[in-house]
């Protein structure tokens, strides 16, 4: 017999402890939202807020604190210093939120400060890039749209894939498009528009009884909210790499959820007279070994990236660590238990109907 992490007859009562899981999730989400409220929203990086980034290479070791102290006299706003590349590369990224200062002036201020405060150290300004506030705002809007449309398309796919209700899924998309069009006429900012769109999507899923889609979308929103909240609590910046990580999290979390949903649907065919909670529990236990192996190996790789990947991808790896961890949690304790309240198997007749249409 091959190596087994979970014995075939394992029967952990996941549904029985779902309320504890809900409390844990709600506590973490509220802590993150509280942090966002206190700090006035997410802390955007240069990609979204606009500013400049300067890459500097030294000819010998320099500490980040030394560099920060040396650049303190430049009077550049929002200054952030970050090591870059391998430890013996002696390269750093200097970020500033200044977007109304000419790039030549920024280069001169940085060079003068390093020459006077770090004498004897050779350095070279390898590149200086600037992102204007308008470009940053456009990038932010596009990034939010990408996250939203990813969730919307997933909701439509799940509805058709698991419930064979493509018409209802199309009706949801049409209702959402109408709602967004009307809200746009009111001139609502993009960030609030995306939030409203998410709420409309969840409301339509509930109204049209697209239960599998409802569970999947709530799990995805759960994962994104926790990741954003953790970044806010830790004071991390949101930039394009963070959005890339969020989209990756959405894909990974959905994959985990689909595995569990597939098993639930298969088991519903043969357990028509069994309690629906028992069917969900059995499905989660049957996929538990696969979930642990997949998530464990993925998290191990990302942990290595986070520890040894360098400063440039450090935050990207951190977002993946948080998101994939919560994605695994939500596929077991959020997406599946929601079916117990809103799912097609919440009554015996509905289960028979599902079996008949399969």
XYZ file of C-alpha atoms in Angstrom:
358
model
C 0.000 0.000 0.000
C 1.356 3.429 -0.901
C 2.011 6.275 1.463
C -1.247 7.756 2.831
C -1.637 10.948 4.822
C -5.352 10.463 5.463
C -6.827 7.008 6.056
C -9.666 6.055 3.652
C -12.240 5.739 6.458
C -11.496 9.117 8.023
C -14.658 10.986 8.982
C -13.859 14.395 10.455
C -17.001 16.404 11.200
C -16.108 19.601 9.322
C -19.722 20.724 9.137
C -20.053 20.383 12.907
C -17.291 22.936 13.532
C -18.264 25.317 10.759
C -19.543 27.965 13.190
C -16.139 28.111 14.900
C -14.579 28.516 11.453
C -17.059 31.289 10.641
C -16.075 33.133 13.837
C -12.364 32.822 13.013
C -12.909 34.096 9.460
C -15.148 36.947 10.604
C -12.633 38.019 13.260
C -9.746 38.118 10.788
C -11.824 39.937 8.151
C -13.056 42.552 10.652
C -9.486 43.107 11.893
C -8.391 43.741 8.312
C -11.319 46.051 7.550
C -10.658 47.911 10.810
C -7.043 48.418 9.786
C -8.145 49.721 6.382
C -10.558 52.181 8.025
C -7.943 53.435 10.504
C -5.321 53.884 7.769
C -7.732 55.492 5.309
C -7.698 52.622 2.804
C -5.021 50.491 1.167
C -1.465 51.783 0.997
C -0.853 52.004 -2.741
C 2.589 51.566 -4.237
C 4.067 53.706 -6.985
C 2.323 51.598 -9.650
C -1.061 52.835 -8.411
C -0.352 56.083 -6.567
C 2.266 57.485 -8.941
C 5.865 58.387 -8.096
C 9.406 57.359 -8.974
C 11.620 54.348 -8.474
C 15.428 54.586 -8.464
C 17.662 51.505 -8.724
C 21.114 51.967 -7.195
C 24.073 49.552 -7.212
C 26.960 49.903 -4.742
C 30.429 48.389 -4.998
C 30.355 47.049 -1.429
C 27.949 46.160 1.385
C 25.573 48.887 2.584
C 22.856 48.461 5.161
C 19.303 49.571 4.388
C 19.250 51.780 7.495
C 22.468 53.500 6.348
C 20.897 54.228 2.987
C 17.671 55.495 4.551
C 19.648 57.831 6.812
C 21.727 59.126 3.902
C 18.635 59.850 1.807
C 16.854 61.583 4.669
C 18.128 65.007 3.505
C 16.721 64.707 -0.015
C 13.261 65.903 1.091
C 11.647 63.376 -1.241
C 8.150 62.427 -0.005
C 7.118 58.855 0.782
C 10.670 57.531 0.645
C 10.974 53.714 0.836
C 14.284 51.826 0.576
C 14.312 48.140 -0.321
C 17.189 45.717 -0.967
C 17.128 44.238 -4.460
C 18.516 41.020 -5.934
C 20.959 38.713 -4.134
C 22.716 39.705 -0.928
C 26.108 40.188 -2.632
C 24.641 42.283 -5.460
C 24.519 45.367 -3.201
C 21.542 46.722 -5.163
C 18.650 48.746 -3.769
C 15.332 50.168 -4.943
C 14.468 53.627 -3.688
C 10.809 54.584 -4.082
C 9.338 58.041 -3.664
C 5.782 59.261 -4.142
C 7.086 62.477 -5.758
C 5.492 62.923 -9.165
C 5.775 66.697 -9.588
C 9.569 66.883 -9.303
C 11.618 66.530 -12.519
C 13.410 63.203 -12.767
C 16.796 64.921 -13.258
C 16.286 66.764 -9.969
C 15.490 63.527 -8.160
C 18.563 61.841 -9.630
C 20.770 64.780 -8.562
C 19.356 64.880 -5.022
C 19.917 61.158 -4.543
C 23.451 61.257 -5.987
C 24.448 64.292 -3.919
C 23.067 62.779 -0.708
C 24.899 59.476 -1.227
C 28.175 61.191 -2.143
C 28.146 63.417 0.933
C 26.745 60.980 3.541
C 28.383 57.755 2.343
C 31.892 58.872 1.319
C 34.211 56.201 0.005
C 31.406 54.062 -1.380
C 31.151 53.729 -5.143
C 27.638 53.643 -6.540
C 25.756 53.869 -9.823
C 22.168 54.946 -10.485
C 21.203 52.171 -12.906
C 17.680 53.341 -13.723
C 15.055 55.878 -12.775
C 11.428 55.281 -13.696
C 8.467 57.555 -13.173
C 4.741 56.756 -13.020
C 2.408 59.746 -13.215
C -0.664 59.958 -10.944
C -3.022 59.648 -13.952
C -1.278 56.478 -15.142
C -1.335 55.143 -11.571
C -5.063 55.830 -11.278
C -5.744 54.097 -14.604
C -3.665 51.086 -13.564
C -5.570 50.893 -10.272
C -8.928 50.938 -12.061
C -7.825 48.302 -14.555
C -6.509 46.091 -11.772
C -9.792 46.281 -9.853
C -11.724 45.534 -13.040
C -9.513 42.484 -13.652
C -10.297 41.107 -10.184
C -14.012 41.774 -10.580
C -14.387 40.216 -14.035
C -12.396 37.191 -12.886
C -14.936 36.632 -10.094
C -17.928 37.291 -12.404
C -16.790 34.853 -15.099
C -16.097 32.277 -12.400
C -19.646 32.701 -11.072
C -21.105 32.145 -14.565
C -18.888 29.112 -15.146
C -19.738 27.518 -11.798
C -23.469 28.045 -12.402
C -23.342 26.291 -15.741
C -20.830 23.641 -14.726
C -22.501 22.406 -11.549
C -26.138 23.407 -11.858
C -26.674 23.231 -15.630
C -28.413 26.605 -15.454
C -26.753 28.632 -18.149
C -29.886 30.728 -18.680
C -29.901 31.791 -15.019
C -26.171 32.531 -15.245
C -26.725 34.725 -18.313
C -29.624 36.450 -16.533
C -27.273 37.169 -13.632
C -24.688 38.674 -15.984
C -27.383 40.804 -17.678
C -28.724 41.999 -14.307
C -25.243 42.876 -13.165
C -24.461 44.785 -16.379
C -27.687 46.789 -15.943
C -26.900 47.566 -12.302
C -23.362 48.686 -13.119
C -24.597 50.850 -16.004
C -27.073 52.628 -13.723
C -24.442 53.136 -11.000
C -21.994 54.544 -13.544
C -24.582 57.180 -14.480
C -24.370 58.368 -10.844
C -20.617 58.930 -11.180
C -19.624 56.473 -8.422
C -15.813 56.014 -8.107
C -14.387 52.797 -9.517
C -13.440 51.288 -6.139
C -17.002 51.655 -4.822
C -18.394 50.496 -8.158
C -16.427 47.250 -7.896
C -17.679 46.743 -4.326
C -21.267 47.375 -5.461
C -20.795 44.936 -8.347
C -19.620 42.243 -5.940
C -22.675 42.766 -3.740
C -25.001 42.682 -6.754
C -23.374 39.447 -7.931
C -23.863 37.820 -4.530
C -27.468 39.079 -4.345
C -28.300 37.744 -7.814
C -26.679 34.365 -7.039
C -28.842 34.126 -3.934
C -32.039 35.308 -5.685
C -31.589 32.980 -8.669
C -30.606 30.112 -6.339
C -27.223 29.656 -7.999
C -25.990 28.010 -4.820
C -22.705 26.538 -6.049
C -21.762 29.895 -7.580
C -22.807 31.656 -4.371
C -20.544 29.416 -2.288
C -17.604 29.802 -4.683
C -17.903 33.595 -4.940
C -18.250 34.071 -1.163
C -15.148 31.903 -0.676
C -13.211 33.993 -3.214
C -14.309 37.275 -1.620
C -13.359 35.790 1.765
C -9.837 34.976 0.512
C -9.301 38.370 -1.124
C -10.572 40.291 1.939
C -8.256 38.402 4.289
C -5.242 38.901 2.008
C -5.955 42.626 1.653
C -6.533 42.901 5.419
C -3.266 41.183 6.303
C -1.390 43.499 3.930
C -3.044 46.502 5.587
C -2.222 45.287 9.110
C 1.432 44.674 8.129
C 1.691 48.049 6.370
C 2.505 46.475 2.991
C 1.980 48.348 -0.268
C -0.428 47.298 -3.015
C 1.096 47.312 -6.466
C 0.765 45.375 -9.711
C 2.591 42.346 -8.292
C 0.061 42.209 -5.433
C -2.826 42.214 -7.928
C -1.086 39.440 -9.860
C -0.903 37.499 -6.595
C -4.625 38.131 -5.893
C -5.598 36.811 -9.348
C -3.419 33.759 -8.719
C -5.126 33.258 -5.355
C -8.555 33.429 -7.021
C -7.541 30.730 -9.497
C -6.028 28.477 -6.844
C -8.910 28.881 -4.406
C -11.427 28.126 -7.171
C -9.529 24.983 -8.134
C -9.711 23.709 -4.551
C -13.420 24.597 -4.320
C -14.253 22.844 -7.607
C -12.588 19.627 -6.389
C -14.800 19.606 -3.286
C -17.957 20.635 -5.229
C -17.353 17.889 -7.803
C -17.187 15.255 -5.084
C -20.313 16.647 -3.374
C -22.256 16.448 -6.623
C -21.073 12.905 -7.306
C -22.021 11.811 -3.798
C -25.451 13.446 -4.079
C -26.326 10.933 -6.800
C -25.755 7.927 -4.578
C -26.800 9.315 -1.213
C -30.222 10.743 -2.042
C -31.696 9.628 1.277
C -28.725 10.568 3.408
C -28.507 13.730 5.457
C -27.020 16.463 3.255
C -24.560 17.507 5.974
C -23.236 13.926 6.025
C -22.849 14.017 2.239
C -20.818 17.227 2.437
C -18.712 15.855 5.291
C -18.006 12.646 3.371
C -17.034 14.639 0.262
C -14.596 16.864 2.148
C -13.018 13.862 3.874
C -12.636 12.021 0.568
C -10.760 14.968 -0.959
C -8.817 15.846 2.200
C -5.679 13.901 1.303
C -5.509 15.549 -2.106
C -6.116 18.994 -0.551
C -3.347 18.580 2.026
C -0.810 17.285 -0.499
C -1.556 19.971 -3.109
C -1.724 22.876 -0.695
C 1.222 21.633 1.378
C 3.595 21.306 -1.563
C 2.443 24.621 -3.037
C 2.912 26.431 0.258
C 6.361 24.866 0.647
C 7.482 26.273 -2.707
C 6.045 29.707 -1.949
C 7.663 29.689 1.493
C 11.035 29.174 -0.208
C 10.285 32.085 -2.559
C 9.334 34.258 0.409
C 12.481 33.395 2.358
C 15.063 33.297 -0.432
C 13.484 35.014 -3.434
C 14.744 38.504 -2.666
C 13.025 41.786 -1.915
C 11.385 42.273 -5.308
C 9.092 39.227 -5.024
C 8.912 39.168 -1.224
C 5.475 40.821 -1.022
C 4.219 38.783 -3.986
C 5.199 35.577 -2.170
C 3.668 36.855 1.083
C 0.332 37.500 -0.652
C 0.396 33.985 -2.101
C 1.238 32.472 1.287
C -1.725 34.188 2.920
C -4.101 33.688 -0.009
C -3.412 30.007 -0.668
C -3.601 29.240 3.058
C -6.983 30.964 3.343
C -8.088 29.469 0.005
C -7.568 25.972 1.356
C -9.410 26.924 4.545
C -12.326 28.507 2.663
C -12.848 25.565 0.299
C -13.459 23.357 3.361
C -15.062 25.689 5.894
C -16.763 28.385 3.765
C -17.719 27.234 0.259
C -18.936 23.740 1.143
C -20.908 24.627 4.320
C -22.766 27.397 2.446
C -24.362 24.668 0.321
C -25.862 23.258 3.497
C -27.999 26.395 3.869
C -28.588 27.361 0.243
C -27.589 24.278 -1.767
C -29.638 22.096 -4.088
C -29.502 19.232 -1.601
C -30.978 21.092 1.322
C -34.133 19.032 0.869
C -34.693 15.462 -0.304
C -36.872 16.487 -3.257
C -34.259 18.894 -4.517
C -31.611 16.203 -4.316
C -33.736 13.873 -6.394
C -34.173 16.666 -8.899
C -30.417 17.163 -9.112
C -29.912 13.428 -9.573
C -32.498 13.370 -12.339
C -30.882 16.229 -14.247
C -27.326 14.823 -13.937
